[in-house]
Structure formats: structure tokens, C-alpha cells
Amino acid sequence: MTIKVLLADDQALLRSAFRVLVDSEADMEVVGEASDGAQAVEIARTRGADVVLMDIRMPGTDGLAATRMITEDPQLADVRVVMLTTFEVDEYVVDSLRAGASGFLGKGAEPDELLAAIRIAAAGEALLSPAATKGLIARFLAQGDGSGDEGAYDASRLDALTVREREVLVQVGGGLSNDEIAARLEVSPLTVKTHVNRAMAKLGARDRAQLVVIAYETGLVRAGA
């Protein structure tokens, strides 16, 4: 299946470069371009985008507000948002994840990284840069004592999870892949995937990225652990 990509960035030159790259791939195509967040949301609604490459900072409706509009719209439940940021560590990145983005990518990423990011997001996986994820999440979600920001998410909702689902959520919060979790817990990757999907359903998480945020915000995973 062809992955439909929407480009949202106020820099026309950057959008043009991304379009050439994306359209060069047999399994994806650009279905629209937007110079601000409001336009991106409208195009996502009318052209059926699968993945939105969304600049965080844009005039008018910025990428963060646009991401919230997309993730809160039931008609756009299958749309995945990848935030684009000039800097690898950006205070708005976690806000983006909280808003429902599937992850983020630096604008200086290599072409192969960008294409891989689109495919990962389209598959419903979390796109969290290994070089920045743990420090970024810890910095903006963790409190001074190393616990999660319990005010941001009701930790009692974790009561809906089974013991094994909690164990898997801890590993997801630590940035491990399904294969890595399977090896650590001595179960099959398919079993891990099942637990991840059930945890997402019970916690109302759109994707794996939100599970990472929830793991920290509830204090289930602590900074430096």
C-alpha cells in the first residue's frame, strides 16, 4: 500500500526538498503541502493523509496546536504525526508527544532516516530518536525527585493493566523494541506485541509513543532508572 504523506512547514524550499525525496519512493507519495497548522489539518481531513511531517514552529496555528486538532478528531484517528524540529532536544517535543504525535525527527536528519521515520510512523510504531529520547523525556517529564509528573496523568488508570502488561510498559518506557522486550522477558515478540496493543487500548494511547509518555508521567518509569 502507498503511504500518503502530508508536508507541513512554512519553508517552501524545505517542503520542495521533502516532496522530491518522498515521491521518489515507490511505497509513498505526497498528497499535500501546508504552510501552517490550520491548513495542515484541513488537508489531512480532505486528502486522507497517513503521515504528517509537521514543523513544530509555524506562523498562525503552530505544529503543536495542529497536532492536538488532528489527534482529537475521531475522523483522523489513523493519521500519524511526526514532528520536525531544528534541534534534537526541543522543549516542545514532549508537549507534542503528549498531544499525540508519534515522535519527532531533526530537520538535519539524513534522507534515509526521514524515509524510515515515515514508514515507522505509518506502521503505528513510536519514532523516538535513540540519541535524545531518554534524556528528553526525563528532563521534561521527571520531577526533581525523579518521579513522574503524577498530576499530568492519573496513575490509578494503570490498575486496569495486568502484571505482565505493566512489565511490558516499563520496558516500552525504557525505549526497548518488541524483540528486545521479548528477549528480556523470555517470551515471543508476538506475545509482547499483544501486551503492548492491550495496554494501548486500556490506557487510551494512540500509539507506542504515548505509552512512553504515560510510563513516565505515572511514575511507573523513573528518570535515571
Tab-separated table of C-alpha atoms in Angstrom:
chain	number	residue	atom	x	y	z
A	1	MET	CA	0.000	0.000	0.000
A	2	THR	CA	1.118	3.544	-0.701
A	3	ILE	CA	1.756	5.757	2.328
A	4	LYS	CA	0.109	9.146	1.848
A	5	VAL	CA	2.319	11.902	3.245
A	6	LEU	CA	1.391	15.490	4.102
A	7	LEU	CA	4.175	18.079	4.412
A	8	ALA	CA	3.564	20.932	6.870
A	9	ASP	CA	6.329	23.527	7.085
A	10	ASP	CA	6.403	27.270	6.494
A	11	GLN	CA	9.612	26.957	4.460
A	12	ALA	CA	8.676	26.294	0.832
A	13	LEU	CA	12.200	25.229	-0.079
A	14	LEU	CA	12.227	22.570	2.621
A	15	ARG	CA	8.823	21.269	1.568
A	16	SER	CA	10.046	21.013	-2.026
A	17	ALA	CA	13.089	19.013	-0.957
A	18	PHE	CA	10.941	16.662	1.119
A	19	ARG	CA	8.488	16.238	-1.753
A	20	VAL	CA	11.205	15.179	-4.180
A	21	LEU	CA	12.551	12.690	-1.649
A	22	VAL	CA	9.182	11.197	-0.679
A	23	ASP	CA	7.843	10.981	-4.239
A	24	SER	CA	10.991	9.134	-5.289
A	25	GLU	CA	9.887	6.156	-3.187
A	26	ALA	CA	7.622	3.507	-4.689
A	27	ASP	CA	5.652	2.979	-1.471
A	28	MET	CA	4.803	6.608	-0.629
A	29	GLU	CA	3.509	9.807	-2.156
A	30	VAL	CA	2.967	13.421	-1.103
A	31	VAL	CA	-0.754	14.221	-1.065
A	32	GLY	CA	-0.436	17.835	0.011
A	33	GLU	CA	1.640	20.694	1.389
A	34	ALA	CA	0.753	23.198	4.107
A	35	SER	CA	2.494	26.343	5.321
A	36	ASP	CA	0.705	26.472	8.682
A	37	GLY	CA	-1.037	24.134	11.092
A	38	ALA	CA	-4.625	25.023	10.241
A	39	GLN	CA	-4.010	24.307	6.584
A	40	ALA	CA	-2.366	21.001	7.504
A	41	VAL	CA	-5.418	19.888	9.468
A	42	GLU	CA	-7.745	20.789	6.619
A	43	ILE	CA	-5.656	18.898	4.071
A	44	ALA	CA	-5.432	15.872	6.373
A	45	ARG	CA	-9.218	15.825	6.523
A	46	THR	CA	-9.794	16.184	2.800
A	47	ARG	CA	-6.986	14.163	1.251
A	48	GLY	CA	-6.669	11.198	3.568
A	49	ALA	CA	-3.066	11.558	4.757
A	50	ASP	CA	-1.489	8.636	6.604
A	51	VAL	CA	1.522	10.516	7.961
A	52	VAL	CA	2.015	14.235	8.543
A	53	LEU	CA	5.519	15.652	8.717
A	54	MET	CA	4.753	18.619	10.972
A	55	ASP	CA	7.075	21.515	11.762
A	56	ILE	CA	6.761	22.482	15.414
A	57	ARG	CA	7.174	26.220	14.854
A	58	MET	CA	4.990	27.784	12.193
A	59	PRO	CA	3.198	31.149	11.992
A	60	GLY	CA	-0.505	31.192	12.815
A	61	THR	CA	-1.557	27.774	14.039
A	62	ASP	CA	1.684	26.092	15.076
A	63	GLY	CA	2.533	22.423	14.800
A	64	LEU	CA	1.670	21.641	18.411
A	65	ALA	CA	-1.855	23.056	18.143
A	66	ALA	CA	-2.348	21.352	14.791
A	67	THR	CA	-1.246	18.022	16.237
A	68	ARG	CA	-3.825	18.313	19.000
A	69	MET	CA	-6.505	19.125	16.429
A	70	ILE	CA	-5.585	16.031	14.432
A	71	THR	CA	-5.325	13.603	17.335
A	72	GLU	CA	-8.565	14.816	18.923
A	73	ASP	CA	-10.547	14.404	15.698
A	74	PRO	CA	-12.167	10.932	15.514
A	75	GLN	CA	-12.180	11.178	11.715
A	76	LEU	CA	-8.379	11.425	11.767
A	77	ALA	CA	-7.780	8.572	14.206
A	78	ASP	CA	-5.496	6.754	11.764
A	79	VAL	CA	-3.346	9.787	10.936
A	80	ARG	CA	0.137	9.745	12.434
A	81	VAL	CA	2.114	12.918	13.103
A	82	VAL	CA	5.913	13.128	13.053
A	83	MET	CA	7.171	16.419	14.447
A	84	LEU	CA	10.073	18.140	12.706
A	85	THR	CA	12.410	20.171	14.871
A	86	THR	CA	15.518	22.205	14.160
A	87	PHE	CA	17.151	20.986	17.349
A	88	GLU	CA	17.344	17.407	18.555
A	89	VAL	CA	16.363	18.457	22.068
A	90	ASP	CA	13.376	20.792	21.992
A	91	GLU	CA	11.084	21.632	24.904
A	92	TYR	CA	8.079	21.363	22.601
A	93	VAL	CA	8.823	17.770	21.663
A	94	VAL	CA	7.350	16.265	24.826
A	95	ASP	CA	4.339	18.555	24.533
A	96	SER	CA	3.960	17.155	21.025
A	97	LEU	CA	4.082	13.589	22.302
A	98	ARG	CA	1.525	14.435	24.948
A	99	ALA	CA	-0.637	15.893	22.199
A	100	GLY	CA	-0.494	12.578	20.363
A	101	ALA	CA	2.433	12.842	17.952
A	102	SER	CA	4.099	9.548	17.086
A	103	GLY	CA	7.556	11.007	17.578
A	104	PHE	CA	9.979	13.558	16.275
A	105	LEU	CA	12.851	13.961	13.874
A	106	GLY	CA	15.534	16.600	13.474
A	107	LYS	CA	15.402	18.595	10.243
A	108	GLY	CA	19.043	17.727	9.723
A	109	ALA	CA	18.288	14.011	9.508
A	110	GLU	CA	19.670	12.027	6.604
A	111	PRO	CA	17.266	11.182	3.746
A	112	ASP	CA	17.189	7.512	4.725
A	113	GLU	CA	16.269	8.471	8.282
A	114	LEU	CA	13.376	10.608	7.090
A	115	LEU	CA	12.002	7.866	4.872
A	116	ALA	CA	12.392	5.313	7.640
A	117	ALA	CA	10.573	7.671	10.012
A	118	ILE	CA	7.597	7.852	7.669
A	119	ARG	CA	7.403	4.078	7.395
A	120	ILE	CA	7.768	3.585	11.152
A	121	ALA	CA	5.027	6.089	11.911
A	122	ALA	CA	2.722	4.613	9.266
A	123	ALA	CA	3.161	1.214	10.920
A	124	GLY	CA	1.976	2.657	14.234
A	125	GLU	CA	5.337	2.476	15.970
A	126	ALA	CA	6.955	5.215	18.033
A	127	LEU	CA	9.593	7.332	16.363
A	128	LEU	CA	11.814	8.447	19.215
A	129	SER	CA	15.418	9.247	18.412
A	130	PRO	CA	17.693	6.930	20.435
A	131	ALA	CA	20.182	9.780	20.907
A	132	ALA	CA	17.692	12.062	22.603
A	133	THR	CA	14.661	10.154	23.850
A	134	LYS	CA	15.654	9.156	27.368
A	135	GLY	CA	17.278	12.441	28.292
A	136	LEU	CA	14.465	14.411	26.695
A	137	ILE	CA	11.659	12.536	28.435
A	138	ALA	CA	13.480	12.607	31.763
A	139	ARG	CA	14.201	16.317	31.504
A	140	PHE	CA	10.675	17.480	30.796
A	141	LEU	CA	8.518	14.827	32.454
A	142	ALA	CA	10.514	13.944	35.558
A	143	GLN	CA	10.362	15.983	38.736
A	144	GLY	CA	13.321	16.900	40.894
A	145	ASP	CA	12.931	13.769	42.990
A	146	GLY	CA	12.989	11.576	39.891
A	147	SER	CA	9.328	10.642	39.925
A	148	GLY	CA	6.906	11.172	37.097
A	149	ASP	CA	4.582	14.136	36.877
A	150	GLU	CA	1.667	12.387	38.543
A	151	GLY	CA	-0.556	15.411	38.100
A	152	ALA	CA	-0.394	15.042	34.345
A	153	TYR	CA	-1.872	11.542	34.242
A	154	ASP	CA	-3.987	9.583	36.712
A	155	ALA	CA	-1.754	6.755	37.869
A	156	SER	CA	-4.768	4.801	39.077
A	157	ARG	CA	-5.612	4.079	35.435
A	158	LEU	CA	-2.682	1.664	35.459
A	159	ASP	CA	-4.839	-0.555	37.681
A	160	ALA	CA	-6.548	-1.742	34.503
A	161	LEU	CA	-3.315	-3.386	33.361
A	162	THR	CA	-2.310	-6.935	34.185
A	163	VAL	CA	1.009	-7.576	35.904
A	164	ARG	CA	2.566	-8.644	32.600
A	165	GLU	CA	1.197	-5.602	30.778
A	166	ARG	CA	2.804	-3.373	33.412
A	167	GLU	CA	6.096	-5.198	32.966
A	168	VAL	CA	5.928	-4.657	29.231
A	169	LEU	CA	5.006	-0.984	29.697
A	170	VAL	CA	8.099	-0.491	31.848
A	171	GLN	CA	10.251	-1.883	29.052
A	172	VAL	CA	8.485	0.253	26.436
A	173	GLY	CA	9.150	3.285	28.612
A	174	GLY	CA	12.797	2.333	28.649
A	175	GLY	CA	12.908	2.568	24.871
A	176	LEU	CA	13.153	-1.161	24.121
A	177	SER	CA	11.773	-2.699	20.923
A	178	ASN	CA	9.388	-5.652	20.951
A	179	ASP	CA	12.241	-8.038	20.111
A	180	GLU	CA	14.365	-6.662	22.950
A	181	ILE	CA	11.476	-6.909	25.398
A	182	ALA	CA	10.770	-10.463	24.262
A	183	ALA	CA	14.371	-11.468	24.920
A	184	ARG	CA	14.378	-9.824	28.340
A	185	LEU	CA	11.058	-11.327	29.467
A	186	GLU	CA	11.687	-14.654	27.705
A	187	VAL	CA	8.504	-14.579	25.637
A	188	SER	CA	7.819	-14.300	21.905
A	189	PRO	CA	7.776	-10.935	20.085
A	190	LEU	CA	4.157	-11.671	19.099
A	191	THR	CA	3.235	-12.024	22.762
A	192	VAL	CA	4.903	-8.699	23.521
A	193	LYS	CA	3.030	-7.045	20.653
A	194	THR	CA	-0.241	-8.380	22.050
A	195	HIS	CA	0.520	-6.959	25.506
A	196	VAL	CA	1.517	-3.603	24.003
A	197	ASN	CA	-1.690	-3.402	21.982
A	198	ARG	CA	-3.810	-4.295	25.005
A	199	ALA	CA	-2.039	-1.680	27.142
A	200	MET	CA	-2.636	0.938	24.452
A	201	ALA	CA	-6.335	0.071	24.326
A	202	LYS	CA	-6.773	0.150	28.095
A	203	LEU	CA	-4.874	3.420	28.524
A	204	GLY	CA	-6.369	5.172	25.522
A	205	ALA	CA	-2.961	5.611	23.864
A	206	ARG	CA	-2.877	6.215	20.119
A	207	ASP	CA	0.487	4.537	19.706
A	208	ARG	CA	3.704	3.429	21.350
A	209	ALA	CA	4.986	6.985	21.741
A	210	GLN	CA	2.139	7.854	24.071
A	211	LEU	CA	2.840	4.725	26.097
A	212	VAL	CA	6.350	6.067	26.725
A	213	VAL	CA	4.936	9.368	27.973
A	214	ILE	CA	2.362	7.615	30.167
A	215	ALA	CA	5.056	5.388	31.681
A	216	TYR	CA	6.952	8.473	32.848
A	217	GLU	CA	4.001	10.651	33.798
A	218	THR	CA	2.533	7.989	36.074
A	219	GLY	CA	5.879	7.356	37.743
A	220	LEU	CA	5.926	3.732	36.509
A	221	VAL	CA	9.284	4.517	34.905
A	222	ARG	CA	11.530	6.979	36.681
A	223	ALA	CA	14.266	9.209	35.387
A	224	GLY	CA	17.672	7.579	35.579
A	225	ALA	CA	16.188	4.144	36.249
